[in-house]
Amino acid sequence: MNSRSESELAFLSIEQAARLLRRREISPVDLVEAALARIEQASSKLNVFLTVLADWARGQAKKAESEIRRGRARGPLHGIPVSLKDNFATRGIRTTAGSKILAGWIPDADSDAAKSLAQAGAILLGKTNMHEFAYGITGENPHYGPSRNPWAPDRISGGSSGGSAVAVATGMGFGSFGTDTGGSIRVPSALCSLVGLKPTFGLVSTAGVVPLGASFDHVGPIARSVTDACILLEALDGKYPRGEKRPDYRKLRAGRPRRFRAGVPKQLYFDRVDHEVRELVEGAVKRFESLGARVEEVSLPRLEHGVEQATNLIVAEASAYHESQGYFPARAAEYGDDVRGHLEYGHKVLAVDYLRGLSARREIVEDFEAAFERVDVILAPTSPIPAPPVGESQVRIAGQRETATRAELLRFTRPSNLSGMPALSIPCGFTRAGLPVGLQLMGPRWGEARLLSIALAYEEATEWHKRHPHVT
């Protein structure tokens, strides 16, 4: 008989919940009801879900309960309630991509990620709010409203996977999947005090996901712990090259290296950073030293200039997709101002600019590969600023001149989309105003297992991941 409160159930880790389900101390019905209670309490206030599947989830919970009782448990996600960002196609369930254009789209097939979740026995609670067509980093949506930060509702959640992050942070489910083209998993995870992983490019299928930039898009998990992120990643069944180590949540702790090399970038990542963010990230680097890291400075000399040039690749790919679907410019009036402006800019990218972008991208990859010959992981801030207020288009960092909020939020995450190498954001503290700060860990291609093990070492040495926002 379950004697735990709704709040206790809602904030169990996936690992804990799976263990209790196996012991039959709780049921999937308990978990679904706890998550739905949280959704009813705060989803509208924080603008988290675009579609809630309460009846569906309850039915799936009863089915999962019966299967588990009959000894047919499928794994750690069986009976666990989760959500999906609303650009993942879901058969028979509205999928808007946060847009007016797709407001009535009911897909006739699931995305590969949705199929994988169903096969793992996870229970879909609903589809989460997002930046329109995933083309933004703030989570502010002109059609459905902004998803709001649970630690300070007057501030942004980050985007474009903002609704997914808020859902996980507030106990409206135990995990979520988002997409990351320039930082859209890691930034909301950092701003909401969560773990968010952008895997190696190509590891996880993006089939059935409404694309932004096909050669930059990644699918990955958002979770409340490193182990949970690993469990969610495993469910996506990515294919590793022969000889590369697959992540296994049961082996993360044993795989933690006693000694490892950590790099701190000389360029870009510590330029123009909020002083409290810098302080917390530098404190996290020191904590890694106490955990066995040998920290050294690494050089990425072509990064900052190269990222600016390579941005032309993303905007051109996005504009080409929207044109190919007949959305833009034919239905330009149905887009929000910011996304329409990005698409207009993408149509102006010249062939010579695109080729320069390709060259810059190759140079960025080379710089990261050279750095990873010297170190196992690179440590840096996920975002140079904590969550800014909703609607703030300009931000002043450390007393310097005002710059565009969007550009600042993307500055430290976009390089890993260009390199295609895995990157992970984990909580590393809070500002004096109570706003979360994220630490970004970057690793070499196919290095998810080691990256997660190193992140777990830090998580177990700190308490940040155990804090939850109080939402009334």
Short mmCIF file of C-alpha atoms in Angstrom, two decimals:
data_model
loop_
_atom_site.label_atom_id
_atom_site.label_comp_id
_atom_site.label_asym_id
_atom_site.label_seq_id
_atom_site.Cartn_x
_atom_site.Cartn_y
_atom_site.Cartn_z
CA MET A 1 0.00 0.00 0.00
CA ASN A 2 1.45 3.37 -1.01
CA SER A 3 1.71 5.82 1.90
CA ARG A 4 3.79 8.48 0.14
CA SER A 5 2.45 11.96 -0.49
CA GLU A 6 1.79 13.28 -3.98
CA SER A 7 4.87 15.53 -3.68
CA GLU A 8 7.11 12.66 -2.56
CA LEU A 9 5.97 10.55 -5.49
CA ALA A 10 6.28 13.35 -8.03
CA PHE A 11 9.93 14.03 -7.14
CA LEU A 12 11.20 10.48 -7.04
CA SER A 13 13.98 9.83 -9.51
CA ILE A 14 13.24 7.45 -12.37
CA GLU A 15 15.73 5.04 -10.81
CA GLN A 16 13.93 5.19 -7.44
CA ALA A 17 10.46 4.92 -8.96
CA ALA A 18 11.46 1.92 -11.07
CA ARG A 19 12.82 0.14 -8.00
CA LEU A 20 9.60 0.78 -6.05
CA LEU A 21 7.51 -0.39 -9.00
CA ARG A 22 9.44 -3.65 -9.16
CA ARG A 23 8.86 -4.17 -5.43
CA ARG A 24 5.17 -3.29 -5.94
CA GLU A 25 5.39 -0.67 -3.20
CA ILE A 26 3.84 1.81 -5.63
CA SER A 27 2.01 1.47 -8.93
CA PRO A 28 2.14 3.32 -12.27
CA VAL A 29 -1.31 4.63 -11.38
CA ASP A 30 0.16 6.33 -8.29
CA LEU A 31 2.86 7.98 -10.39
CA VAL A 32 0.46 9.17 -13.09
CA GLU A 33 -1.97 10.61 -10.55
CA ALA A 34 0.87 12.43 -8.76
CA ALA A 35 2.08 13.95 -12.04
CA LEU A 36 -1.45 14.90 -13.15
CA ALA A 37 -2.07 16.56 -9.79
CA ARG A 38 1.03 18.70 -10.33
CA ILE A 39 -0.10 19.53 -13.86
CA GLU A 40 -3.54 20.58 -12.60
CA GLN A 41 -1.96 22.66 -9.87
CA ALA A 42 0.56 24.67 -11.86
CA SER A 43 0.63 23.93 -15.61
CA SER A 44 -1.60 26.84 -16.57
CA LYS A 45 0.29 29.26 -14.32
CA LEU A 46 3.64 28.33 -15.84
CA ASN A 47 2.20 27.56 -19.31
CA VAL A 48 3.82 24.15 -19.54
CA PHE A 49 1.63 21.84 -21.64
CA LEU A 50 -0.06 22.44 -24.99
CA THR A 51 -1.84 19.06 -24.79
CA VAL A 52 -2.50 17.00 -21.67
CA LEU A 53 -3.42 13.32 -22.14
CA ALA A 54 -4.95 12.60 -18.73
CA ASP A 55 -7.36 9.84 -19.78
CA TRP A 56 -4.79 8.21 -22.05
CA ALA A 57 -2.15 8.27 -19.31
CA ARG A 58 -4.50 6.73 -16.76
CA GLY A 59 -5.37 3.94 -19.17
CA GLN A 60 -1.72 3.25 -19.94
CA ALA A 61 -0.91 3.26 -16.22
CA LYS A 62 -3.45 0.50 -15.56
CA LYS A 63 -2.06 -1.49 -18.46
CA ALA A 64 1.52 -1.08 -17.19
CA GLU A 65 0.45 -2.05 -13.67
CA SER A 66 -1.05 -5.28 -14.98
CA GLU A 67 2.05 -6.11 -17.04
CA ILE A 68 4.43 -5.48 -14.16
CA ARG A 69 2.35 -7.60 -11.80
CA ARG A 70 2.47 -10.47 -14.30
CA GLY A 71 6.27 -10.30 -14.41
CA ARG A 72 6.41 -8.62 -17.81
CA ALA A 73 8.34 -5.49 -16.83
CA ARG A 74 10.24 -4.06 -19.79
CA GLY A 75 12.86 -2.03 -17.96
CA PRO A 76 13.35 1.07 -15.81
CA LEU A 77 10.95 3.26 -17.84
CA HIS A 78 8.04 0.84 -17.72
CA GLY A 79 5.18 2.64 -15.98
CA ILE A 80 7.06 5.97 -15.71
CA PRO A 81 5.16 9.13 -16.77
CA VAL A 82 7.05 11.41 -19.18
CA SER A 83 6.38 14.18 -21.68
CA LEU A 84 7.47 15.12 -25.19
CA LYS A 85 8.22 18.50 -26.69
CA ASP A 86 5.48 19.34 -29.15
CA ASN A 87 7.63 19.01 -32.26
CA PHE A 88 7.78 15.20 -31.88
CA ALA A 89 5.11 13.63 -34.08
CA THR A 90 2.68 11.51 -32.08
CA ARG A 91 0.17 9.34 -33.89
CA GLY A 92 -3.38 10.55 -33.35
CA ILE A 93 -2.25 13.33 -31.00
CA ARG A 94 -2.06 16.99 -31.98
CA THR A 95 1.48 18.13 -32.77
CA THR A 96 1.81 21.90 -33.22
CA ALA A 97 5.58 22.53 -33.12
CA GLY A 98 4.52 25.59 -31.14
CA SER A 99 3.14 27.16 -34.31
CA LYS A 100 -0.11 28.54 -35.68
CA ILE A 101 0.57 26.84 -39.00
CA LEU A 102 0.49 23.32 -37.49
CA ALA A 103 -2.13 24.09 -34.82
CA GLY A 104 -4.49 21.44 -36.21
CA TRP A 105 -1.99 18.78 -37.32
CA ILE A 106 -2.77 15.24 -36.16
CA PRO A 107 0.08 12.96 -37.33
CA ASP A 108 -0.73 9.48 -38.62
CA ALA A 109 2.60 8.06 -37.43
CA ASP A 110 4.87 8.38 -34.41
CA SER A 111 8.33 9.89 -34.43
CA ASP A 112 11.10 7.38 -33.72
CA ALA A 113 11.53 8.85 -30.23
CA ALA A 114 7.83 8.40 -29.43
CA LYS A 115 8.03 4.79 -30.67
CA SER A 116 11.05 4.13 -28.47
CA LEU A 117 9.30 5.51 -25.41
CA ALA A 118 6.24 3.37 -26.05
CA GLN A 119 8.39 0.27 -26.51
CA ALA A 120 10.13 1.01 -23.20
CA GLY A 121 6.73 1.18 -21.49
CA ALA A 122 6.90 4.88 -20.62
CA ILE A 123 3.57 6.66 -20.22
CA LEU A 124 3.05 9.85 -22.23
CA LEU A 125 1.41 12.58 -20.15
CA GLY A 126 1.27 15.18 -22.90
CA LYS A 127 3.04 17.54 -25.27
CA THR A 128 4.92 20.53 -23.91
CA ASN A 129 5.06 24.18 -24.88
CA MET A 130 8.00 25.36 -26.96
CA HIS A 131 9.40 28.24 -28.94
CA GLU A 132 7.66 28.43 -32.32
CA PHE A 133 9.10 25.80 -34.70
CA ALA A 134 11.98 25.42 -32.18
CA TYR A 135 13.42 28.60 -33.66
CA GLY A 136 14.32 30.48 -30.50
CA ILE A 137 16.09 30.14 -27.18
CA THR A 138 13.83 32.04 -24.76
CA GLY A 139 10.68 29.87 -24.76
CA GLU A 140 8.52 32.92 -25.53
CA ASN A 141 5.76 31.96 -27.95
CA PRO A 142 3.45 34.52 -29.60
CA HIS A 143 0.70 31.95 -30.23
CA TYR A 144 0.60 30.00 -26.97
CA GLY A 145 2.36 32.32 -24.56
CA PRO A 146 5.75 31.91 -22.81
CA SER A 147 6.65 28.94 -20.66
CA ARG A 148 7.68 30.46 -17.33
CA ASN A 149 10.58 29.66 -15.07
CA PRO A 150 9.41 27.70 -12.00
CA TRP A 151 12.05 29.35 -9.81
CA ALA A 152 10.82 32.85 -10.77
CA PRO A 153 7.69 32.95 -12.96
CA ASP A 154 8.43 36.45 -14.22
CA ARG A 155 11.52 35.02 -15.94
CA ILE A 156 11.99 32.85 -19.01
CA SER A 157 12.33 29.09 -18.90
CA GLY A 158 14.76 29.08 -21.78
CA GLY A 159 13.98 27.39 -25.06
CA SER A 160 13.14 26.05 -27.34
CA SER A 161 12.43 23.03 -25.07
CA GLY A 162 11.22 25.28 -22.25
CA GLY A 163 7.95 23.51 -21.49
CA SER A 164 9.76 20.19 -21.18
CA ALA A 165 12.22 21.64 -18.69
CA VAL A 166 9.51 23.26 -16.56
CA ALA A 167 7.51 20.02 -16.54
CA VAL A 168 10.45 18.02 -15.20
CA ALA A 169 11.53 20.67 -12.68
CA THR A 170 8.06 20.88 -11.16
CA GLY A 171 7.27 17.16 -10.94
CA MET A 172 4.88 17.16 -13.91
CA GLY A 173 6.48 13.93 -15.05
CA PHE A 174 9.80 12.23 -14.46
CA GLY A 175 11.60 13.17 -17.65
CA SER A 176 11.11 14.66 -21.07
CA PHE A 177 12.65 14.68 -24.51
CA GLY A 178 13.59 17.87 -26.27
CA THR A 179 15.50 18.92 -29.34
CA ASP A 180 18.73 20.90 -29.45
CA THR A 181 19.86 22.78 -32.57
CA GLY A 182 21.81 25.56 -30.88
CA GLY A 183 21.29 24.88 -27.18
CA SER A 184 17.59 24.16 -26.85
CA ILE A 185 17.99 21.27 -24.37
CA ARG A 186 20.94 22.62 -22.40
CA VAL A 187 19.83 26.24 -21.94
CA PRO A 188 16.39 25.51 -20.41
CA SER A 189 18.00 22.77 -18.31
CA ALA A 190 20.53 25.27 -16.98
CA LEU A 191 17.94 27.98 -16.31
CA CYS A 192 15.62 25.51 -14.53
CA SER A 193 18.30 23.56 -12.56
CA LEU A 194 18.11 20.27 -14.48
CA VAL A 195 20.29 17.80 -16.33
CA GLY A 196 20.04 18.17 -20.11
CA LEU A 197 22.03 16.13 -22.63
CA LYS A 198 22.72 16.85 -26.28
CA PRO A 199 24.16 13.55 -27.54
CA THR A 200 26.62 12.99 -30.36
CA PHE A 201 25.10 14.09 -33.68
CA GLY A 202 23.48 11.12 -35.40
CA LEU A 203 23.32 8.93 -32.30
CA VAL A 204 19.58 9.46 -31.76
CA SER A 205 17.11 9.42 -34.63
CA THR A 206 15.35 12.69 -35.46
CA ALA A 207 12.88 10.97 -37.81
CA GLY A 208 9.40 12.31 -37.23
CA VAL A 209 10.62 15.47 -35.50
CA VAL A 210 9.66 18.78 -37.14
CA PRO A 211 13.14 19.97 -38.11
CA LEU A 212 14.89 23.28 -37.63
CA GLY A 213 18.31 22.67 -39.17
CA ALA A 214 18.77 19.09 -40.33
CA SER A 215 22.55 18.97 -39.91
CA PHE A 216 22.38 20.52 -36.42
CA ASP A 217 19.26 18.96 -34.85
CA HIS A 218 19.73 16.60 -31.91
CA VAL A 219 17.20 14.70 -29.78
CA GLY A 220 18.04 14.25 -26.12
CA PRO A 221 16.75 13.88 -22.55
CA ILE A 222 15.91 16.40 -19.85
CA ALA A 223 15.91 14.94 -16.34
CA ARG A 224 16.38 15.71 -12.66
CA SER A 225 19.54 13.60 -12.29
CA VAL A 226 22.44 12.30 -14.34
CA THR A 227 21.33 8.69 -13.88
CA ASP A 228 17.82 9.52 -15.07
CA ALA A 229 19.22 11.25 -18.14
CA CYS A 230 21.19 8.09 -18.89
CA ILE A 231 18.08 5.90 -18.50
CA LEU A 232 16.17 8.12 -20.92
CA LEU A 233 19.04 8.14 -23.40
CA GLU A 234 19.27 4.33 -23.34
CA ALA A 235 15.58 4.09 -24.24
CA LEU A 236 16.28 5.87 -27.52
CA ASP A 237 18.48 2.96 -28.60
CA GLY A 238 21.14 4.92 -30.41
CA LYS A 239 23.69 2.99 -32.47
CA TYR A 240 27.32 3.31 -31.41
CA PRO A 241 30.23 2.45 -33.70
CA ARG A 242 32.02 -0.78 -32.94
CA GLY A 243 34.45 -0.37 -30.07
CA GLU A 244 32.70 2.64 -28.55
CA LYS A 245 31.29 2.27 -25.05
CA ARG A 246 27.52 2.46 -24.67
CA PRO A 247 26.08 4.29 -21.64
CA ASP A 248 24.57 2.00 -19.01
CA TYR A 249 22.92 3.66 -16.02
CA ARG A 250 23.83 0.68 -13.81
CA LYS A 251 27.53 1.14 -14.57
CA LEU A 252 27.87 4.92 -14.34
CA ARG A 253 29.11 4.91 -10.76
CA ALA A 254 31.56 2.06 -11.31
CA GLY A 255 32.78 3.72 -14.49
CA ARG A 256 33.66 6.95 -12.74
CA PRO A 257 37.33 7.68 -13.36
CA ARG A 258 39.52 8.25 -10.31
CA ARG A 259 41.78 10.51 -12.32
CA PHE A 260 40.83 12.46 -15.41
CA ARG A 261 41.85 15.53 -17.36
CA ALA A 262 39.51 18.53 -17.45
CA GLY A 263 39.96 21.47 -19.78
CA VAL A 264 38.89 25.06 -19.21
CA PRO A 265 38.60 26.97 -22.51
CA LYS A 266 40.89 29.92 -23.04
CA GLN A 267 38.58 31.50 -25.64
CA LEU A 268 34.91 32.51 -25.66
CA TYR A 269 33.44 30.65 -22.70
CA PHE A 270 34.66 32.96 -19.95
CA ASP A 271 34.39 36.20 -21.92
CA ARG A 272 31.53 38.50 -20.90
CA VAL A 273 29.99 36.35 -18.14
CA ASP A 274 27.70 37.42 -15.29
CA HIS A 275 29.87 37.63 -12.17
CA GLU A 276 27.72 35.23 -10.14
CA VAL A 277 27.68 32.70 -12.98
CA ARG A 278 31.46 32.92 -13.22
CA GLU A 279 31.85 32.50 -9.47
CA LEU A 280 29.65 29.38 -9.36
CA VAL A 281 31.25 27.77 -12.40
CA GLU A 282 34.77 28.42 -11.11
CA GLY A 283 33.67 26.87 -7.81
CA ALA A 284 32.45 23.81 -9.72
CA VAL A 285 35.81 23.52 -11.49
CA LYS A 286 37.55 23.52 -8.10
CA ARG A 287 35.18 20.82 -6.92
CA PHE A 288 36.19 18.71 -9.92
CA GLU A 289 39.83 19.11 -8.88
CA SER A 290 38.93 17.66 -5.49
CA LEU A 291 37.29 14.74 -7.33
CA GLY A 292 40.48 13.81 -9.15
CA ALA A 293 40.51 16.13 -12.14
CA ARG A 294 43.74 17.59 -13.42
CA VAL A 295 42.56 20.94 -14.74
CA GLU A 296 44.35 22.74 -17.53
CA GLU A 297 43.59 25.50 -19.99
CA VAL A 298 42.73 24.44 -23.54
CA SER A 299 42.77 26.56 -26.65
CA LEU A 300 39.97 26.74 -29.22
CA PRO A 301 41.48 29.53 -31.31
CA ARG A 302 39.04 29.61 -34.26
CA LEU A 303 35.88 29.20 -32.24
CA GLU A 304 34.34 32.63 -31.76
CA HIS A 305 34.82 33.90 -35.29
CA GLY A 306 33.89 30.51 -36.72
CA VAL A 307 30.61 30.26 -34.82
CA GLU A 308 29.49 33.58 -36.26
CA GLN A 309 30.23 32.43 -39.80
CA ALA A 310 28.70 28.97 -39.33
CA THR A 311 25.42 30.48 -38.12
CA ASN A 312 24.62 31.03 -41.79
CA LEU A 313 24.33 27.25 -42.17
CA ILE A 314 21.56 26.98 -39.59
CA VAL A 315 19.47 29.87 -40.88
CA ALA A 316 19.79 28.69 -44.49
CA GLU A 317 18.73 25.13 -43.59
CA ALA A 318 15.74 26.39 -41.60
CA SER A 319 14.56 28.66 -44.40
CA ALA A 320 14.98 25.89 -46.98
CA TYR A 321 12.79 23.53 -44.91
CA HIS A 322 9.98 26.04 -44.43
CA GLU A 323 10.03 26.90 -48.12
CA SER A 324 9.95 23.20 -49.08
CA GLN A 325 6.80 22.70 -46.98
CA GLY A 326 5.04 25.65 -48.58
CA TYR A 327 4.94 27.51 -45.26
CA PHE A 328 7.25 30.39 -46.06
CA PRO A 329 6.91 32.90 -47.57
CA ALA A 330 3.40 31.82 -48.62
CA ARG A 331 2.09 31.90 -45.03
CA ALA A 332 4.50 34.46 -43.60
CA ALA A 333 1.75 36.34 -41.75
CA GLU A 334 1.06 33.26 -39.59
CA TYR A 335 4.54 33.31 -38.01
CA GLY A 336 5.56 35.28 -34.96
CA ASP A 337 7.74 38.31 -35.64
CA ASP A 338 10.99 36.76 -34.41
CA VAL A 339 10.73 33.51 -36.39
CA ARG A 340 9.55 35.33 -39.51
CA GLY A 341 12.59 37.60 -39.24
CA HIS A 342 14.96 34.62 -38.95
CA LEU A 343 13.41 32.97 -42.01
CA GLU A 344 13.67 36.17 -44.03
CA TYR A 345 17.35 36.41 -43.10
CA GLY A 346 17.91 32.80 -44.12
CA HIS A 347 16.65 33.54 -47.62
CA LYS A 348 19.36 36.19 -47.97
CA VAL A 349 22.32 33.90 -47.23
CA LEU A 350 24.58 33.81 -50.28
CA ALA A 351 26.25 30.67 -51.58
CA VAL A 352 29.66 32.13 -50.72
CA ASP A 353 28.52 32.73 -47.13
CA TYR A 354 27.25 29.16 -46.89
CA LEU A 355 30.58 27.80 -48.13
CA ARG A 356 32.46 29.96 -45.64
CA GLY A 357 30.20 28.55 -42.95
CA LEU A 358 31.09 24.99 -43.96
CA SER A 359 34.79 25.84 -43.78
CA ALA A 360 34.36 27.46 -40.36
CA ARG A 361 32.49 24.42 -39.12
CA ARG A 362 35.35 22.13 -40.14
CA GLU A 363 37.80 24.37 -38.29
CA ILE A 364 35.65 24.26 -35.13
CA VAL A 365 35.59 20.46 -35.29
CA GLU A 366 39.37 20.38 -35.69
CA ASP A 367 39.86 22.67 -32.68
CA PHE A 368 37.67 20.50 -30.46
CA GLU A 369 39.32 17.30 -31.66
CA ALA A 370 42.75 18.77 -30.86
CA ALA A 371 41.54 19.77 -27.39
CA PHE A 372 40.18 16.29 -26.69
CA GLU A 373 43.57 14.78 -27.45
CA ARG A 374 44.71 16.54 -24.27
CA VAL A 375 41.64 16.36 -22.00
CA ASP A 376 38.71 14.04 -21.30
CA VAL A 377 36.14 16.76 -20.69
CA ILE A 378 35.82 20.51 -21.19
CA LEU A 379 34.12 22.52 -18.42
CA ALA A 380 32.38 25.84 -19.04
CA PRO A 381 29.22 27.80 -18.23
CA THR A 382 26.10 26.62 -20.06
CA SER A 383 24.77 30.18 -20.22
CA PRO A 384 26.63 33.43 -19.48
CA ILE A 385 23.57 34.75 -17.63
CA PRO A 386 20.85 33.42 -15.32
CA ALA A 387 17.27 33.52 -16.59
CA PRO A 388 16.33 37.06 -17.71
CA PRO A 389 12.82 38.49 -17.32
CA VAL A 390 10.17 37.50 -19.86
CA GLY A 391 10.16 40.02 -22.72
CA GLU A 392 13.67 41.35 -22.10
CA SER A 393 15.27 41.53 -25.54
CA GLN A 394 18.51 43.18 -24.39
CA VAL A 395 20.78 42.25 -21.50
CA ARG A 396 23.75 43.97 -19.84
CA ILE A 397 26.44 41.58 -18.58
CA ALA A 398 28.93 42.61 -15.91
CA GLY A 399 28.28 46.30 -16.59
CA GLN A 400 29.22 46.10 -20.26
CA ARG A 401 27.14 47.40 -23.17
CA GLU A 402 23.74 45.91 -23.81
CA THR A 403 23.58 42.98 -26.22
CA ALA A 404 20.79 40.82 -27.61
CA THR A 405 19.46 38.35 -25.04
CA ARG A 406 18.97 35.66 -27.67
CA ALA A 407 22.59 35.89 -28.85
CA GLU A 408 23.93 35.73 -25.30
CA LEU A 409 21.89 32.66 -24.37
CA LEU A 410 23.20 30.79 -27.43
CA ARG A 411 26.81 31.90 -27.17
CA PHE A 412 28.18 28.96 -25.14
CA THR A 413 25.97 26.15 -26.44
CA ARG A 414 26.00 26.59 -30.21
CA PRO A 415 29.64 25.42 -30.68
CA SER A 416 28.73 21.85 -29.67
CA ASN A 417 25.96 21.74 -32.26
CA LEU A 418 28.51 22.79 -34.85
CA SER A 419 31.02 20.17 -33.70
CA GLY A 420 28.38 17.43 -33.31
CA MET A 421 30.07 16.33 -30.07
CA PRO A 422 28.10 15.54 -26.89
CA ALA A 423 27.45 18.24 -24.32
CA LEU A 424 25.69 18.07 -20.98
CA SER A 425 24.34 20.74 -18.63
CA ILE A 426 24.11 20.01 -14.91
CA PRO A 427 23.13 22.25 -11.97
CA CYS A 428 26.04 23.96 -10.21
CA GLY A 429 24.35 26.46 -7.92
CA PHE A 430 22.02 29.41 -7.52
CA THR A 431 22.51 33.14 -7.64
CA ARG A 432 21.75 35.24 -4.57
CA ALA A 433 18.36 35.96 -6.15
CA GLY A 434 17.66 32.20 -6.25
CA LEU A 435 18.13 31.68 -9.98
CA PRO A 436 19.76 28.43 -11.17
CA VAL A 437 23.13 28.28 -12.92
CA GLY A 438 24.27 25.44 -15.17
CA LEU A 439 27.69 23.91 -15.74
CA GLN A 440 28.35 22.57 -19.23
CA LEU A 441 30.46 19.45 -19.75
CA MET A 442 31.61 18.75 -23.31
CA GLY A 443 33.18 15.51 -24.48
CA PRO A 444 34.54 13.85 -27.64
CA ARG A 445 32.30 12.18 -30.19
CA TRP A 446 30.59 9.01 -28.85
CA GLY A 447 31.85 9.88 -25.36
CA GLU A 448 28.46 9.91 -23.58
CA ALA A 449 29.31 7.09 -21.14
CA ARG A 450 32.42 8.81 -19.78
CA LEU A 451 30.79 12.24 -19.84
CA LEU A 452 27.85 10.99 -17.77
CA SER A 453 30.13 9.20 -15.32
CA ILE A 454 32.18 12.35 -14.75
CA ALA A 455 28.99 14.38 -14.33
CA LEU A 456 27.67 11.85 -11.83
CA ALA A 457 30.81 12.24 -9.71
CA TYR A 458 30.10 15.96 -9.38
CA GLU A 459 26.39 15.43 -8.78
CA GLU A 460 27.06 13.00 -5.92
CA ALA A 461 29.46 15.48 -4.33
CA THR A 462 26.91 18.31 -4.33
CA GLU A 463 23.30 18.94 -3.34
CA TRP A 464 22.09 21.21 -6.15
CA HIS A 465 20.07 18.56 -7.94
CA LYS A 466 18.06 17.85 -4.79
CA ARG A 467 16.46 21.31 -4.72
CA HIS A 468 12.99 21.69 -6.26
CA PRO A 469 11.06 24.88 -6.96
CA HIS A 470 8.05 25.65 -4.79
CA VAL A 471 5.09 26.32 -7.07
CA THR A 472 1.67 27.23 -5.70
#
